[in-house]
Every structure is written in C-alpha cells, then in structure tokens.
C-alpha cells in the first residue's frame, strides 16, 4: 500500500482485476476533488471493457459536500448504464447519514437496474 499524498486528498486505484476495480478515496469529497474522482473513475471504466464491479473504498472520506454527492450520483448513472455495479465500501457514519438524509443511500448502493427510488 502506498501512503496518501501529503495533502491527504486523493482518489487512487488500489487494486484491479479483469472484472473489478477498486478506487481508494481519502480526504474530502468536495467541490475541489469531485471532478478528479469522476475523471479517474471514467478513465478506469474505459480502460476495463469487461468491468462488472467498481468499488469505491470510502473509509478515509472525511466529508462529502453537495458537489461530492452529485459526482457519486453521476458516477452511479454511468456505471448503471454500462451494467457495472458501483459499490460504496466502508462508508463512514457521516457519509451514511448524508446519503440517508438525501434519500440516495438506496439508489447509490443498489445493483444496476434495481434502484429503489426509480419512478416511471
């Protein structure tokens, strides 16, 4: 394992195999880092055409602002459309609270095609 950068804000690829990618998040998921996460995840999806599971390890996420939440939702839309299951692993309590209060916990943690808050 490598140590996070000195600013303690990063999104890095931790491990991967043919069908699974793991991205490790640390620091704040906010207006200054959200675009970086989305770009990294989109590059990873493009680099692994057989990807079935994208795991975001959130254990070291300190905070998530509205832009961070927006990027998680955008990433979920992209992965779902591609048939990829987005996993938000090791969520800290503050992130779980945010997802629960905003009604996004179910949709963000449901397998593709099984979102619990779809309307139609």
Tab-separated table of N, CA and C in Angstrom:
chain	number	residue	atom	x	y	z
A	1	UNK	N	0.838	-1.177	0.000
A	1	UNK	CA	0.000	0.000	0.000
A	1	UNK	C	0.885	1.243	0.000
A	2	UNK	N	0.435	2.244	-0.670
A	2	UNK	CA	1.185	3.486	-0.691
A	2	UNK	C	0.512	4.495	0.217
A	3	UNK	N	1.288	5.369	0.774
A	3	UNK	CA	0.747	6.408	1.647
A	3	UNK	C	0.055	7.457	0.799
A	4	UNK	N	-1.029	8.061	1.336
A	4	UNK	CA	-1.691	9.121	0.583
A	4	UNK	C	-0.782	10.331	0.446
A	5	UNK	N	-1.034	11.167	-0.560
A	5	UNK	CA	-0.221	12.363	-0.734
A	5	UNK	C	-0.284	13.242	0.515
A	6	UNK	N	0.654	14.154	0.634
A	6	UNK	CA	0.748	14.965	1.837
A	6	UNK	C	-0.497	15.811	2.083
A	7	UNK	N	-1.243	16.179	1.037
A	7	UNK	CA	-2.450	16.966	1.268
A	7	UNK	C	-3.616	16.093	1.720
A	8	UNK	N	-3.417	14.787	1.801
A	8	UNK	CA	-4.395	13.825	2.316
A	8	UNK	C	-5.719	13.881	1.558
A	9	UNK	N	-5.679	14.231	0.300
A	9	UNK	CA	-6.878	14.258	-0.529
A	9	UNK	C	-6.530	13.550	-1.818
A	10	UNK	N	-7.124	12.371	-2.002
A	10	UNK	CA	-6.776	11.653	-3.210
A	10	UNK	C	-7.829	10.632	-3.578
A	11	UNK	N	-7.805	10.241	-4.814
A	11	UNK	CA	-8.580	9.117	-5.317
A	11	UNK	C	-7.599	8.328	-6.171
A	12	UNK	N	-7.277	7.124	-5.731
A	12	UNK	CA	-6.284	6.329	-6.435
A	12	UNK	C	-6.801	4.922	-6.670
A	13	UNK	N	-6.282	4.288	-7.716
A	13	UNK	CA	-6.604	2.896	-7.991
A	13	UNK	C	-5.771	2.050	-7.045
A	14	UNK	N	-6.468	1.265	-6.203
A	14	UNK	CA	-5.751	0.440	-5.229
A	14	UNK	C	-5.436	-0.922	-5.830
A	15	UNK	N	-6.429	-1.615	-6.349
A	15	UNK	CA	-6.224	-2.924	-6.958
A	15	UNK	C	-7.240	-3.081	-8.071
A	16	UNK	N	-6.958	-4.020	-8.956
A	16	UNK	CA	-7.920	-4.294	-10.017
A	16	UNK	C	-7.661	-5.679	-10.589
A	17	UNK	N	-8.695	-6.263	-11.166
A	17	UNK	CA	-8.556	-7.447	-11.998
A	17	UNK	C	-9.437	-7.214	-13.217
A	18	UNK	N	-9.655	-8.212	-14.005
A	18	UNK	CA	-10.362	-8.039	-15.274
A	18	UNK	C	-11.783	-7.492	-15.121
A	19	UNK	N	-12.498	-7.928	-14.092
A	19	UNK	CA	-13.899	-7.542	-13.926
A	19	UNK	C	-14.149	-6.609	-12.759
A	20	UNK	N	-13.120	-6.281	-12.004
A	20	UNK	CA	-13.298	-5.490	-10.789
A	20	UNK	C	-12.217	-4.431	-10.684
A	21	UNK	N	-12.625	-3.235	-10.289
A	21	UNK	CA	-11.663	-2.167	-9.996
A	21	UNK	C	-11.970	-1.627	-8.611
A	22	UNK	N	-10.928	-1.278	-7.893
A	22	UNK	CA	-11.044	-0.715	-6.548
A	22	UNK	C	-10.384	0.656	-6.548
A	23	UNK	N	-11.142	1.667	-6.201
A	23	UNK	CA	-10.589	3.009	-6.059
A	23	UNK	C	-10.618	3.370	-4.588
A	24	UNK	N	-9.510	3.862	-4.095
A	24	UNK	CA	-9.386	4.248	-2.693
A	24	UNK	C	-9.528	5.768	-2.596
A	25	UNK	N	-10.486	6.219	-1.803
A	25	UNK	CA	-10.717	7.652	-1.622
A	25	UNK	C	-10.208	8.068	-0.255
A	26	UNK	N	-9.636	9.253	-0.170
A	26	UNK	CA	-9.252	9.786	1.133
A	26	UNK	C	-9.413	11.297	1.124
A	27	UNK	N	-9.650	11.838	2.297
A	27	UNK	CA	-9.838	13.273	2.429
A	27	UNK	C	-11.280	13.659	2.187
A	28	UNK	N	-11.480	14.839	1.660
A	28	UNK	CA	-12.823	15.363	1.423
A	28	UNK	C	-13.257	15.098	-0.009
A	29	UNK	N	-14.502	14.704	-0.167
A	29	UNK	CA	-15.112	14.583	-1.485
A	29	UNK	C	-15.952	15.845	-1.638
A	30	UNK	N	-15.355	16.846	-2.265
A	30	UNK	CA	-15.993	18.158	-2.313
A	30	UNK	C	-15.774	18.823	-3.672
A	31	UNK	N	-16.123	20.098	-3.735
A	31	UNK	CA	-16.044	20.834	-4.997
A	31	UNK	C	-14.628	20.889	-5.577
A	32	UNK	N	-13.625	20.686	-4.745
A	32	UNK	CA	-12.257	20.740	-5.261
A	32	UNK	C	-11.737	19.379	-5.704
A	33	UNK	N	-12.378	18.285	-5.299
A	33	UNK	CA	-11.879	16.950	-5.630
A	33	UNK	C	-12.857	16.090	-6.409
A	34	UNK	N	-14.111	16.491	-6.472
A	34	UNK	CA	-15.140	15.649	-7.085
A	34	UNK	C	-14.864	15.379	-8.565
A	35	UNK	N	-14.486	16.397	-9.310
A	35	UNK	CA	-14.213	16.201	-10.737
A	35	UNK	C	-13.053	15.233	-10.956
A	36	UNK	N	-12.061	15.281	-10.074
A	36	UNK	CA	-10.914	14.370	-10.153
A	36	UNK	C	-11.382	12.920	-9.990
A	37	UNK	N	-12.274	12.682	-9.026
A	37	UNK	CA	-12.794	11.332	-8.819
A	37	UNK	C	-13.555	10.858	-10.045
A	38	UNK	N	-14.425	11.695	-10.574
A	38	UNK	CA	-15.208	11.301	-11.746
A	38	UNK	C	-14.296	11.002	-12.931
A	39	UNK	N	-13.317	11.845	-13.157
A	39	UNK	CA	-12.398	11.627	-14.284
A	39	UNK	C	-11.618	10.324	-14.108
A	40	UNK	N	-11.129	10.058	-12.916
A	40	UNK	CA	-10.379	8.829	-12.660
A	40	UNK	C	-11.271	7.607	-12.868
A	41	UNK	N	-12.481	7.650	-12.349
A	41	UNK	CA	-13.402	6.518	-12.491
A	41	UNK	C	-13.777	6.289	-13.950
A	42	UNK	N	-14.044	7.348	-14.684
A	42	UNK	CA	-14.411	7.214	-16.099
A	42	UNK	C	-13.243	6.639	-16.899
A	43	UNK	N	-12.022	7.079	-16.597
A	43	UNK	CA	-10.838	6.505	-17.270
A	43	UNK	C	-10.703	5.028	-16.955
A	44	UNK	N	-10.964	4.655	-15.714
A	44	UNK	CA	-10.849	3.255	-15.327
A	44	UNK	C	-11.902	2.408	-16.036
A	45	UNK	N	-13.118	2.918	-16.124
A	45	UNK	CA	-14.192	2.197	-16.824
A	45	UNK	C	-13.809	1.993	-18.293
A	46	UNK	N	-13.271	3.016	-18.921
A	46	UNK	CA	-12.866	2.910	-20.326
A	46	UNK	C	-11.700	1.934	-20.499
A	47	UNK	N	-10.812	1.878	-19.515
A	47	UNK	CA	-9.638	1.012	-19.614
A	47	UNK	C	-9.969	-0.461	-19.363
A	48	UNK	N	-11.122	-0.746	-18.776
A	48	UNK	CA	-11.517	-2.117	-18.463
A	48	UNK	C	-12.884	-2.412	-19.086
A	49	UNK	N	-12.919	-2.770	-20.365
A	49	UNK	CA	-14.199	-3.004	-21.034
A	49	UNK	C	-15.037	-4.118	-20.414
A	50	UNK	N	-14.433	-5.067	-19.718
A	50	UNK	CA	-15.183	-6.153	-19.089
A	50	UNK	C	-15.556	-5.873	-17.640
A	51	UNK	N	-15.426	-4.629	-17.225
A	51	UNK	CA	-15.668	-4.269	-15.824
A	51	UNK	C	-17.106	-4.578	-15.418
A	52	UNK	N	-17.251	-5.234	-14.283
A	52	UNK	CA	-18.578	-5.551	-13.734
A	52	UNK	C	-18.823	-4.895	-12.383
A	53	UNK	N	-17.753	-4.630	-11.633
A	53	UNK	CA	-17.865	-4.055	-10.294
A	53	UNK	C	-16.823	-2.960	-10.110
A	54	UNK	N	-17.290	-1.796	-9.682
A	54	UNK	CA	-16.400	-0.686	-9.351
A	54	UNK	C	-16.591	-0.385	-7.869
A	55	UNK	N	-15.546	-0.644	-7.092
A	55	UNK	CA	-15.593	-0.438	-5.648
A	55	UNK	C	-14.917	0.881	-5.302
A	56	UNK	N	-15.631	1.727	-4.581
A	56	UNK	CA	-15.038	2.940	-4.031
A	56	UNK	C	-14.872	2.705	-2.537
A	57	UNK	N	-13.638	2.625	-2.075
A	57	UNK	CA	-13.397	2.472	-0.645
A	57	UNK	C	-13.471	3.860	-0.029
A	58	UNK	N	-14.486	4.054	0.807
A	58	UNK	CA	-14.777	5.370	1.375
A	58	UNK	C	-14.313	5.511	2.828
A	59	UNK	N	-13.584	4.536	3.355
A	59	UNK	CA	-13.218	4.518	4.774
A	59	UNK	C	-12.507	5.792	5.222
A	60	UNK	N	-11.729	6.401	4.333
A	60	UNK	CA	-10.973	7.587	4.732
A	60	UNK	C	-11.573	8.886	4.203
A	61	UNK	N	-12.831	8.845	3.784
A	61	UNK	CA	-13.516	10.068	3.361
A	61	UNK	C	-13.938	10.819	4.621
A	62	UNK	N	-13.447	12.044	4.754
A	62	UNK	CA	-13.765	12.841	5.943
A	62	UNK	C	-15.084	13.576	5.805
A	63	UNK	N	-15.363	14.076	4.604
A	63	UNK	CA	-16.571	14.875	4.401
A	63	UNK	C	-16.988	14.764	2.942
A	64	UNK	N	-18.260	15.000	2.706
A	64	UNK	CA	-18.802	14.983	1.344
A	64	UNK	C	-19.771	16.151	1.232
A	65	UNK	N	-19.486	17.081	0.324
A	65	UNK	CA	-20.372	18.230	0.137
A	65	UNK	C	-21.336	17.947	-1.016
A	66	UNK	N	-22.232	18.882	-1.354
A	66	UNK	CA	-23.198	18.631	-2.434
A	66	UNK	C	-22.548	18.278	-3.773
A	67	UNK	N	-21.401	18.853	-4.084
A	67	UNK	CA	-20.722	18.516	-5.333
A	67	UNK	C	-20.211	17.081	-5.285
A	68	UNK	N	-19.706	16.651	-4.149
A	68	UNK	CA	-19.263	15.271	-3.990
A	68	UNK	C	-20.421	14.307	-4.169
A	69	UNK	N	-21.558	14.629	-3.570
A	69	UNK	CA	-22.749	13.795	-3.726
A	69	UNK	C	-23.194	13.771	-5.181
A	70	UNK	N	-23.152	14.917	-5.828
A	70	UNK	CA	-23.523	14.998	-7.238
A	70	UNK	C	-22.650	14.101	-8.102
A	71	UNK	N	-21.359	14.065	-7.816
A	71	UNK	CA	-20.450	13.222	-8.588
A	71	UNK	C	-20.727	11.743	-8.317
A	72	UNK	N	-21.030	11.384	-7.075
A	72	UNK	CA	-21.387	9.990	-6.788
A	72	UNK	C	-22.630	9.589	-7.581
A	73	UNK	N	-23.612	10.477	-7.652
A	73	UNK	CA	-24.823	10.177	-8.422
A	73	UNK	C	-24.529	10.087	-9.921
A	74	UNK	N	-23.694	10.982	-10.426
A	74	UNK	CA	-23.321	10.940	-11.844
A	74	UNK	C	-22.563	9.653	-12.159
A	75	UNK	N	-21.668	9.266	-11.268
A	75	UNK	CA	-20.918	8.032	-11.464
A	75	UNK	C	-21.852	6.826	-11.412
A	76	UNK	N	-22.817	6.859	-10.509
A	76	UNK	CA	-23.788	5.764	-10.429
A	76	UNK	C	-24.588	5.658	-11.728
A	77	UNK	N	-25.003	6.791	-12.285
A	77	UNK	CA	-25.735	6.770	-13.563
A	77	UNK	C	-24.877	6.145	-14.662
A	78	UNK	N	-23.617	6.532	-14.727
A	78	UNK	CA	-22.719	5.992	-15.757
A	78	UNK	C	-22.495	4.497	-15.582
A	79	UNK	N	-22.232	4.082	-14.351
A	79	UNK	CA	-21.969	2.662	-14.132
A	79	UNK	C	-23.225	1.839	-14.375
A	80	UNK	N	-24.360	2.319	-13.914
A	80	UNK	CA	-25.609	1.580	-14.131
A	80	UNK	C	-25.905	1.426	-15.616
A	81	UNK	N	-25.713	2.489	-16.376
A	81	UNK	CA	-25.965	2.436	-17.815
A	81	UNK	C	-25.048	1.424	-18.503
A	82	UNK	N	-23.862	1.217	-17.933
A	82	UNK	CA	-22.903	0.278	-18.511
A	82	UNK	C	-23.021	-1.124	-17.907
A	83	UNK	N	-23.988	-1.319	-16.998
A	83	UNK	CA	-24.161	-2.619	-16.366
A	83	UNK	C	-23.098	-2.927	-15.313
A	84	UNK	N	-22.499	-1.886	-14.781
A	84	UNK	CA	-21.465	-2.029	-13.758
A	84	UNK	C	-22.073	-1.716	-12.403
A	85	UNK	N	-21.798	-2.556	-11.416
A	85	UNK	CA	-22.290	-2.335	-10.065
A	85	UNK	C	-21.311	-1.439	-9.315
A	86	UNK	N	-21.800	-0.281	-8.869
A	86	UNK	CA	-20.991	0.645	-8.073
A	86	UNK	C	-21.147	0.268	-6.605
A	87	UNK	N	-20.029	0.044	-5.930
A	87	UNK	CA	-20.033	-0.302	-4.509
A	87	UNK	C	-19.409	0.854	-3.726
A	88	UNK	N	-20.092	1.318	-2.705
A	88	UNK	CA	-19.520	2.316	-1.799
A	88	UNK	C	-19.129	1.572	-0.529
A	89	UNK	N	-17.898	1.104	-0.498
A	89	UNK	CA	-17.415	0.251	0.587
A	89	UNK	C	-16.920	1.061	1.778
A	90	UNK	N	-17.091	0.485	2.959
A	90	UNK	CA	-16.539	1.040	4.203
A	90	UNK	C	-16.907	2.515	4.398
A	91	UNK	N	-18.200	2.802	4.218
A	91	UNK	CA	-18.663	4.180	4.364
A	91	UNK	C	-18.572	4.618	5.823
A	92	UNK	N	-18.010	5.804	6.077
A	92	UNK	CA	-18.002	6.331	7.439
A	92	UNK	C	-19.422	6.780	7.821
A	93	UNK	N	-19.716	6.871	9.115
A	93	UNK	CA	-21.057	7.252	9.562
A	93	UNK	C	-21.555	8.571	8.971
A	94	UNK	N	-20.682	9.555	8.839
A	94	UNK	CA	-21.111	10.849	8.294
A	94	UNK	C	-21.586	10.711	6.845
A	95	UNK	N	-20.922	9.893	6.061
A	95	UNK	CA	-21.344	9.685	4.677
A	95	UNK	C	-22.663	8.928	4.637
A	96	UNK	N	-22.810	7.921	5.479
A	96	UNK	CA	-24.087	7.200	5.546
A	96	UNK	C	-25.231	8.137	5.928
A	97	UNK	N	-24.978	9.027	6.886
A	97	UNK	CA	-26.024	9.994	7.285
A	97	UNK	C	-26.418	10.880	6.117
A	98	UNK	N	-25.425	11.397	5.405
A	98	UNK	CA	-25.703	12.258	4.255
A	98	UNK	C	-26.528	11.511	3.214
A	99	UNK	N	-26.146	10.290	2.903
A	99	UNK	CA	-26.867	9.505	1.902
A	99	UNK	C	-28.275	9.175	2.375
A	100	UNK	N	-28.444	8.917	3.658
A	100	UNK	CA	-29.768	8.611	4.205
A	100	UNK	C	-30.667	9.839	4.179
A	101	UNK	N	-30.146	10.974	4.655
A	101	UNK	CA	-30.935	12.212	4.708
A	101	UNK	C	-31.346	12.671	3.312
A	102	UNK	N	-30.489	12.484	2.339
A	102	UNK	CA	-30.788	12.933	0.973
A	102	UNK	C	-31.575	11.900	0.167
A	103	UNK	N	-31.815	10.737	0.759
A	103	UNK	CA	-32.571	9.696	0.057
A	103	UNK	C	-31.784	9.002	-1.038
A	104	UNK	N	-30.468	9.080	-0.970
A	104	UNK	CA	-29.646	8.497	-2.031
A	104	UNK	C	-28.940	7.207	-1.612
A	105	UNK	N	-29.076	6.791	-0.371
A	105	UNK	CA	-28.398	5.579	0.090
A	105	UNK	C	-28.845	4.365	-0.717
A	106	UNK	N	-30.145	4.155	-0.834
A	106	UNK	CA	-30.661	3.012	-1.592
A	106	UNK	C	-30.238	3.035	-3.048
A	107	UNK	N	-30.512	4.137	-3.741
A	107	UNK	CA	-30.120	4.184	-5.151
A	107	UNK	C	-28.618	4.012	-5.377
A	108	UNK	N	-27.796	4.594	-4.532
A	108	UNK	CA	-26.349	4.501	-4.738
A	108	UNK	C	-25.783	3.141	-4.359
A	109	UNK	N	-26.506	2.361	-3.592
A	109	UNK	CA	-25.973	1.072	-3.156
A	109	UNK	C	-26.739	-0.106	-3.752
A	110	UNK	N	-27.653	0.158	-4.672
A	110	UNK	CA	-28.409	-0.908	-5.325
A	110	UNK	C	-27.681	-1.384	-6.575
A	111	UNK	N	-27.797	-2.677	-6.896
A	111	UNK	CA	-27.210	-3.172	-8.139
A	111	UNK	C	-27.845	-2.482	-9.347
A	112	UNK	N	-27.166	-2.478	-10.495
A	112	UNK	CA	-27.721	-1.853	-11.701
A	112	UNK	C	-29.111	-2.400	-12.007
A	113	UNK	N	-30.022	-1.498	-12.371
A	113	UNK	CA	-31.371	-1.899	-12.740
A	113	UNK	C	-32.271	-2.190	-11.560
A	114	UNK	N	-31.785	-1.982	-10.322
A	114	UNK	CA	-32.581	-2.276	-9.146
A	114	UNK	C	-32.656	-1.086	-8.208
A	115	UNK	N	-32.526	0.114	-8.723
A	115	UNK	CA	-32.574	1.306	-7.907
A	115	UNK	C	-33.907	1.360	-7.157
A	116	UNK	N	-33.838	1.655	-5.873
A	116	UNK	CA	-35.040	1.632	-5.043
A	116	UNK	C	-35.867	2.902	-5.123
A	117	UNK	N	-35.412	3.902	-5.879
A	117	UNK	CA	-36.184	5.141	-5.939
A	117	UNK	C	-36.471	5.572	-7.374
A	118	UNK	N	-36.608	4.623	-8.269
A	118	UNK	CA	-36.923	4.985	-9.642
A	118	UNK	C	-38.404	5.264	-9.765
A	119	UNK	N	-38.723	6.195	-10.613
A	119	UNK	CA	-40.126	6.483	-10.904
A	119	UNK	C	-40.361	6.211	-12.365
A	120	UNK	N	-41.581	5.882	-12.688
A	120	UNK	CA	-41.704	5.583	-14.085
A	120	UNK	C	-43.060	5.587	-14.509
